[in-house]
Short mmCIF file of C-alpha atoms in Angstrom, two decimals:
data_model
loop_
_atom_site.label_atom_id
_atom_site.label_comp_id
_atom_site.label_asym_id
_atom_site.label_seq_id
_atom_site.Cartn_x
_atom_site.Cartn_y
_atom_site.Cartn_z
CA MET A 1 -59.06 -9.55 9.11
CA HIS A 2 -60.00 -6.21 10.63
CA PRO A 3 -58.30 -3.29 8.80
CA ASN A 4 -56.83 -1.86 12.01
CA ARG A 5 -55.35 -5.23 12.97
CA ARG A 6 -53.87 -5.67 9.49
CA HIS A 7 -52.20 -2.24 9.75
CA LEU A 8 -50.82 -3.05 13.19
CA LEU A 9 -49.33 -6.33 11.96
CA ALA A 10 -47.73 -4.60 8.98
CA ALA A 11 -46.24 -1.95 11.25
CA ALA A 12 -44.93 -4.62 13.64
CA THR A 13 -43.26 -6.41 10.72
CA LEU A 14 -41.37 -3.24 9.82
CA LEU A 15 -40.24 -2.43 13.36
CA PRO A 16 -37.16 -4.72 13.41
CA LEU A 17 -35.91 -3.05 10.23
CA LEU A 18 -36.11 0.50 11.50
CA PRO A 19 -33.12 0.52 13.90
CA THR A 20 -30.89 -1.07 11.24
CA ALA A 21 -31.95 1.41 8.59
CA ARG A 22 -31.48 4.28 11.04
CA ALA A 23 -28.00 3.02 12.04
CA GLN A 24 -26.92 2.59 8.42
CA ALA A 25 -28.18 6.04 7.46
CA ALA A 26 -26.30 7.59 10.40
CA TRP A 27 -22.87 6.41 9.28
CA PRO A 28 -20.46 8.02 9.92
CA SER A 29 -21.59 9.15 13.35
CA ARG A 30 -18.08 10.06 14.53
CA PRO A 31 -14.67 10.72 12.89
CA VAL A 32 -13.48 8.04 10.48
CA ARG A 33 -9.88 7.05 11.04
CA ILE A 34 -7.74 5.85 8.12
CA VAL A 35 -4.80 4.02 9.68
CA VAL A 36 -1.53 4.19 7.75
CA PRO A 37 0.74 1.40 9.07
CA PHE A 38 3.91 3.32 8.17
CA ALA A 39 5.53 6.65 9.02
CA ALA A 40 4.50 9.89 7.32
CA SER A 41 5.78 10.94 3.87
CA GLY A 42 5.83 7.46 2.31
CA THR A 43 3.55 6.40 -0.53
CA THR A 44 0.99 4.77 1.80
CA ASP A 45 0.72 8.07 3.67
CA ILE A 46 0.65 10.15 0.47
CA LEU A 47 -2.26 8.16 -0.95
CA ALA A 48 -4.22 8.19 2.32
CA ARG A 49 -3.84 11.95 2.68
CA ALA A 50 -4.91 12.48 -0.93
CA LEU A 51 -8.02 10.34 -0.45
CA ALA A 52 -9.15 11.44 3.04
CA PRO A 53 -10.41 14.92 2.06
CA GLU A 54 -12.22 13.44 -0.95
CA LEU A 55 -14.12 11.01 1.28
CA GLN A 56 -14.83 13.78 3.78
CA ARG A 57 -16.41 15.83 0.97
CA ALA A 58 -18.40 12.82 -0.24
CA PHE A 59 -19.88 12.30 3.24
CA ALA A 60 -20.05 15.99 4.15
CA ALA A 61 -23.68 15.69 5.21
CA SER A 62 -22.54 13.71 8.27
CA GLY A 63 -20.30 16.56 9.45
CA GLN A 64 -17.63 14.01 10.38
CA PRO A 65 -13.95 14.29 9.42
CA PHE A 66 -11.81 11.58 7.82
CA VAL A 67 -8.44 11.62 9.56
CA VAL A 68 -5.17 9.86 8.76
CA ASP A 69 -3.46 8.15 11.70
CA ASN A 70 0.12 6.87 11.26
CA LYS A 71 0.84 3.68 13.22
CA PRO A 72 4.22 2.41 11.97
CA GLY A 73 6.18 -0.66 12.98
CA ALA A 74 6.87 -4.32 12.15
CA GLY A 75 6.61 -3.89 8.39
CA GLY A 76 3.08 -2.55 8.69
CA ASN A 77 1.89 -5.33 11.00
CA ASN A 78 1.36 -3.07 14.02
CA GLY A 79 -1.09 -0.73 12.32
CA ALA A 80 -2.86 -3.54 10.46
CA ALA A 81 -3.30 -5.51 13.69
CA GLU A 82 -4.80 -2.46 15.39
CA VAL A 83 -7.41 -2.13 12.65
CA ALA A 84 -8.16 -5.87 12.73
CA LYS A 85 -9.03 -5.55 16.43
CA SER A 86 -11.10 -2.36 16.03
CA PRO A 87 -14.92 -2.30 16.17
CA ALA A 88 -16.43 -3.38 12.85
CA ASP A 89 -18.59 -0.28 12.50
CA GLY A 90 -16.92 1.47 9.58
CA HIS A 91 -15.20 4.14 11.65
CA THR A 92 -11.73 2.57 11.34
CA LEU A 93 -10.21 1.78 7.95
CA LEU A 94 -6.75 0.57 6.94
CA MET A 95 -4.67 1.78 4.02
CA GLY A 96 -3.26 -1.69 3.47
CA THR A 97 -0.41 -2.60 1.17
CA VAL A 98 1.05 -5.51 -0.73
CA GLY A 99 3.26 -5.92 2.35
CA THR A 100 0.53 -6.12 4.99
CA HIS A 101 -1.82 -8.22 2.86
CA ALA A 102 0.32 -10.36 0.55
CA ILE A 103 3.99 -10.50 1.60
CA ASN A 104 4.02 -10.52 5.40
CA PRO A 105 1.96 -13.72 5.80
CA SER A 106 4.82 -15.64 4.12
CA LEU A 107 7.69 -13.62 5.59
CA TYR A 108 6.81 -13.55 9.29
CA PRO A 109 6.68 -16.87 11.20
CA LYS A 110 3.96 -15.44 13.45
CA MET A 111 1.41 -12.80 12.40
CA PRO A 112 -0.68 -10.64 14.79
CA TYR A 113 -3.68 -10.89 12.44
CA ASP A 114 -5.13 -13.09 9.73
CA HIS A 115 -4.88 -11.04 6.55
CA VAL A 116 -7.96 -12.74 5.05
CA LYS A 117 -10.28 -13.60 7.96
CA ASP A 118 -9.78 -10.39 9.96
CA PHE A 119 -10.53 -7.94 7.12
CA VAL A 120 -13.02 -7.14 4.41
CA PRO A 121 -11.38 -5.61 1.33
CA VAL A 122 -13.01 -2.31 0.35
CA THR A 123 -11.17 -1.20 -2.79
CA LEU A 124 -7.78 -1.04 -4.44
CA VAL A 125 -6.70 2.61 -4.41
CA ALA A 126 -3.61 2.47 -6.64
CA GLY A 127 -0.89 0.32 -8.13
CA VAL A 128 2.65 1.66 -7.97
CA PRO A 129 5.99 0.60 -9.46
CA ASN A 130 9.05 0.73 -7.26
CA VAL A 131 12.16 2.53 -8.45
CA LEU A 132 15.81 1.69 -7.89
CA VAL A 133 17.44 4.85 -6.52
CA LEU A 134 20.90 5.67 -5.17
CA ASN A 135 22.46 8.51 -3.27
CA PRO A 136 23.99 10.57 -6.16
CA ALA A 137 27.36 11.10 -4.48
CA ARG A 138 27.64 7.40 -3.70
CA ALA A 139 26.65 6.48 -7.25
CA GLN A 140 29.33 8.80 -8.63
CA ALA A 141 31.99 7.41 -6.30
CA LEU A 142 31.14 3.85 -7.37
CA GLY A 143 30.91 4.74 -11.06
CA VAL A 144 27.27 3.66 -11.18
CA ASP A 145 25.06 5.09 -13.93
CA SER A 146 23.02 2.03 -14.93
CA VAL A 147 21.68 -1.25 -13.60
CA ALA A 148 24.56 -3.12 -15.22
CA SER A 149 27.20 -0.90 -13.59
CA PHE A 150 25.33 -1.17 -10.28
CA VAL A 151 25.52 -4.98 -10.39
CA LYS A 152 29.21 -4.69 -11.22
CA ALA A 153 29.78 -2.40 -8.22
CA LEU A 154 27.88 -4.78 -5.93
CA LYS A 155 30.04 -7.72 -7.01
CA ALA A 156 33.18 -5.66 -6.45
CA ASN A 157 32.01 -4.58 -2.99
CA PRO A 158 30.16 -7.54 -1.43
CA GLY A 159 28.33 -6.51 1.73
CA ARG A 160 29.72 -2.97 1.67
CA LEU A 161 26.56 -1.30 0.37
CA ASN A 162 23.51 -0.73 2.53
CA MET A 163 19.97 -1.15 1.21
CA ALA A 164 17.28 0.85 3.01
CA SER A 165 13.63 -0.15 3.06
CA SER A 166 10.36 1.05 4.58
CA GLY A 167 10.31 -2.03 6.81
CA ASN A 168 10.69 -5.80 6.84
CA GLY A 169 8.25 -7.47 4.48
CA THR A 170 7.39 -4.43 2.41
CA SER A 171 7.55 -4.61 -1.37
CA ILE A 172 10.51 -2.20 -1.10
CA HIS A 173 12.35 -4.80 0.97
CA LEU A 174 11.36 -7.75 -1.23
CA ALA A 175 12.21 -5.88 -4.44
CA GLY A 176 15.76 -5.62 -3.15
CA GLU A 177 15.87 -9.21 -1.94
CA LEU A 178 14.68 -10.46 -5.33
CA PHE A 179 17.31 -8.30 -7.05
CA LYS A 180 20.02 -9.74 -4.80
CA ALA A 181 18.85 -13.32 -5.40
CA MET A 182 18.73 -12.95 -9.18
CA THR A 183 22.10 -11.19 -9.49
CA GLY A 184 23.96 -13.22 -6.87
CA THR A 185 24.92 -10.08 -4.95
CA PHE A 186 24.67 -8.99 -1.34
CA MET A 187 23.65 -5.73 0.35
CA VAL A 188 23.06 -5.18 4.05
CA HIS A 189 19.34 -4.59 4.61
CA LEU A 190 18.42 -1.67 6.89
CA PRO A 191 14.67 -1.60 7.64
CA TYR A 192 13.08 1.71 8.66
CA ARG A 193 9.58 2.53 9.97
CA GLY A 194 8.47 3.89 6.59
CA SER A 195 9.79 5.37 3.36
CA GLY A 196 9.99 8.89 4.79
CA PRO A 197 12.78 8.29 7.33
CA ALA A 198 14.57 5.89 4.96
CA LEU A 199 14.64 8.51 2.19
CA ILE A 200 16.01 11.13 4.59
CA ASP A 201 18.96 8.88 5.42
CA LEU A 202 19.42 7.93 1.75
CA MET A 203 19.63 11.56 0.66
CA ALA A 204 21.95 12.32 3.59
CA GLY A 205 24.31 9.58 2.46
CA ASN A 206 23.82 7.40 5.52
CA VAL A 207 22.60 4.54 3.29
CA ASP A 208 23.40 3.80 -0.32
CA VAL A 209 20.40 2.40 -2.21
CA MET A 210 16.67 1.84 -2.00
CA PHE A 211 13.93 0.23 -4.11
CA ASP A 212 11.38 2.86 -3.10
CA ASN A 213 7.77 3.31 -4.21
CA LEU A 214 7.81 5.76 -7.10
CA PRO A 215 5.42 8.41 -5.66
CA SER A 216 7.51 9.04 -2.55
CA ALA A 217 10.79 9.02 -4.48
CA MET A 218 9.57 11.10 -7.43
CA PRO A 219 10.09 14.63 -5.98
CA HIS A 220 13.65 13.75 -4.98
CA ILE A 221 14.43 12.21 -8.37
CA ARG A 222 13.21 15.38 -10.08
CA SER A 223 15.19 17.62 -7.72
CA GLY A 224 18.38 15.61 -8.32
CA LYS A 225 18.66 14.47 -4.70
CA LEU A 226 18.31 10.83 -5.83
CA ARG A 227 19.76 9.02 -8.84
CA ALA A 228 17.18 6.72 -10.47
CA LEU A 229 18.38 3.70 -12.43
CA ALA A 230 15.22 1.74 -13.29
CA VAL A 231 11.64 0.96 -12.32
CA THR A 232 10.77 -2.48 -10.97
CA SER A 233 7.52 -2.94 -12.92
CA ALA A 234 7.06 -5.07 -16.02
CA GLN A 235 6.48 -1.94 -18.12
CA ARG A 236 7.99 1.53 -18.00
CA SER A 237 6.19 4.18 -15.97
CA GLY A 238 4.33 6.94 -17.76
CA ALA A 239 5.63 9.35 -15.12
CA LEU A 240 9.26 8.58 -16.09
CA PRO A 241 9.01 7.19 -19.62
CA ASP A 242 12.74 7.45 -20.32
CA LEU A 243 13.65 5.29 -17.33
CA PRO A 244 14.04 1.59 -18.24
CA THR A 245 12.67 -1.34 -16.30
CA VAL A 246 15.08 -3.44 -14.24
CA GLU A 247 14.47 -6.31 -16.65
CA GLU A 248 15.28 -4.13 -19.69
CA ALA A 249 18.44 -2.70 -18.17
CA GLY A 250 19.64 -5.83 -16.40
CA GLY A 251 20.03 -8.22 -19.30
CA ALA A 252 19.59 -11.98 -19.14
CA VAL A 253 20.37 -12.23 -15.42
CA LEU A 254 17.33 -10.11 -14.53
CA LYS A 255 14.91 -11.50 -17.12
CA GLY A 256 11.44 -11.78 -15.57
CA TYR A 257 12.20 -9.40 -12.71
CA GLU A 258 9.05 -7.60 -11.51
CA ALA A 259 8.23 -6.25 -8.05
CA SER A 260 5.50 -3.63 -7.96
CA SER A 261 3.41 -2.34 -5.06
CA TRP A 262 -0.26 -1.70 -4.44
CA PHE A 263 -2.32 0.09 -1.81
CA GLY A 264 -5.96 -0.33 -0.85
CA LEU A 265 -8.59 0.32 1.78
CA LEU A 266 -9.67 -2.50 4.09
CA ALA A 267 -12.06 -2.62 7.04
CA PRO A 268 -12.36 -4.96 10.03
CA ALA A 269 -14.23 -8.17 9.25
CA GLY A 270 -17.94 -7.78 9.95
CA THR A 271 -18.13 -4.14 8.86
CA PRO A 272 -21.65 -3.57 7.43
CA ARG A 273 -21.76 -4.31 3.72
CA ASP A 274 -23.59 -1.09 2.91
CA VAL A 275 -20.76 0.93 4.53
CA VAL A 276 -18.14 -1.03 2.59
CA ASP A 277 -20.03 -0.47 -0.66
CA ARG A 278 -20.53 3.25 -0.02
CA VAL A 279 -16.83 3.81 0.72
CA GLN A 280 -15.85 1.79 -2.36
CA GLN A 281 -18.20 3.74 -4.60
CA GLU A 282 -17.11 7.16 -3.34
CA THR A 283 -13.43 6.19 -3.53
CA ALA A 284 -13.89 5.04 -7.12
CA LYS A 285 -15.64 8.31 -7.98
CA ALA A 286 -12.85 10.35 -6.42
CA LEU A 287 -10.12 8.39 -8.21
CA ALA A 288 -11.92 8.84 -11.54
CA THR A 289 -11.97 12.65 -11.37
CA PRO A 290 -9.55 14.33 -13.80
CA ALA A 291 -7.81 16.23 -10.98
CA MET A 292 -7.13 13.13 -8.88
CA LYS A 293 -6.11 11.01 -11.86
CA GLU A 294 -3.67 13.66 -13.03
CA ARG A 295 -2.27 14.08 -9.52
CA LEU A 296 -1.65 10.37 -8.97
CA LEU A 297 -0.37 9.60 -12.47
CA ALA A 298 2.13 12.47 -12.21
CA GLN A 299 3.49 10.80 -9.08
CA GLY A 300 3.76 7.42 -10.75
CA ALA A 301 0.67 5.86 -9.17
CA ILE A 302 -2.07 4.22 -11.27
CA PRO A 303 -5.52 4.86 -9.71
CA SER A 304 -7.96 1.96 -9.46
CA GLY A 305 -11.20 1.88 -7.44
CA MET A 306 -12.01 -1.78 -8.14
CA SER A 307 -14.86 -3.54 -6.37
CA SER A 308 -14.52 -5.32 -3.04
CA ALA A 309 -14.79 -8.72 -4.75
CA GLU A 310 -12.11 -7.84 -7.30
CA PHE A 311 -9.81 -6.59 -4.57
CA SER A 312 -10.34 -9.82 -2.62
CA ARG A 313 -9.27 -11.86 -5.66
CA LEU A 314 -6.22 -9.64 -6.16
CA ILE A 315 -5.13 -10.21 -2.55
CA ALA A 316 -5.44 -13.99 -3.00
CA ASP A 317 -3.42 -13.93 -6.24
CA GLU A 318 -0.75 -11.64 -4.80
CA THR A 319 -0.41 -13.74 -1.65
CA ALA A 320 0.41 -16.79 -3.77
CA LYS A 321 2.80 -14.82 -5.99
CA TRP A 322 4.78 -13.26 -3.14
CA ALA A 323 5.00 -16.53 -1.23
CA LYS A 324 7.07 -17.83 -4.16
CA VAL A 325 9.24 -14.67 -4.16
CA VAL A 326 9.88 -14.94 -0.42
CA LYS A 327 10.88 -18.59 -0.80
CA ALA A 328 13.12 -17.92 -3.83
CA SER A 329 14.83 -14.94 -2.20
CA GLY A 330 15.41 -16.68 1.12
CA ALA A 331 14.23 -13.55 2.95
CA LYS A 332 13.32 -14.08 6.61
CA VAL A 333 12.12 -11.94 9.49
CA ASP A 334 12.51 -13.19 13.04
#
């Protein structure tokens, strides 16, 4: 074959690859939006706002910002559905939760997205215990200073205490429903559009109790604006080592109780694999830095950064686990 012809054929073979390589190298070519499916000030929002500037620094060469966009409603379903329907080009990400991607599929009779088919898991950002907290004045009036005395107060006042949550289907909601089911008690559930507004009403005395994510409740526990009774995880939290678990403090009736939360990045299905891998790698690097680790651990969050495949397996396992909890608790959302 003539040398010139051979060179032309080789060049022609490479041509189809060039646009793809150029497109991949150009990402991000516009602002990257991290959708938080809850109101500001909750743990989902806290984690997204901690991570966004780290990713912006990692991809600084692009000159594009990473912005957090709060889209609350329907227990996180509204924001998650918006991301599911977004272009699969890597410029829209979701800070998903155990609610949006493990609990809601069993709790809601009709979902606006398929939590498996419509997303590609990027990475788990953090695992978080919930914490049982009360309005201090209400706790004092009821004589509540422990999980045992709280159960006693609930049985003495059936239906008279209100339980706030960050929305139907969230782990905060289900933690309370599981507690009610195991103790044979009843509280009126008041769903909000995120932890932030729920905490405001809890501290104001408009509601009585909440099983909030630890990072969003932590500042108010430390300031004395909330009375913490126990964490909902299987082990105590390093951020509050003197606080017992619900199982520890609840005795035989609450043996086996565990209801923790997790938060992770997801992208619309079909997002280029190289973009998913790059975001996962840079997120893992950011979460492994001493400053970020110290920041999250102090708030009660345990940083992760696991691979996309590992996160996918976690979602499958958690979906099966929470389906059993939903069934056992009898929780329903119309």
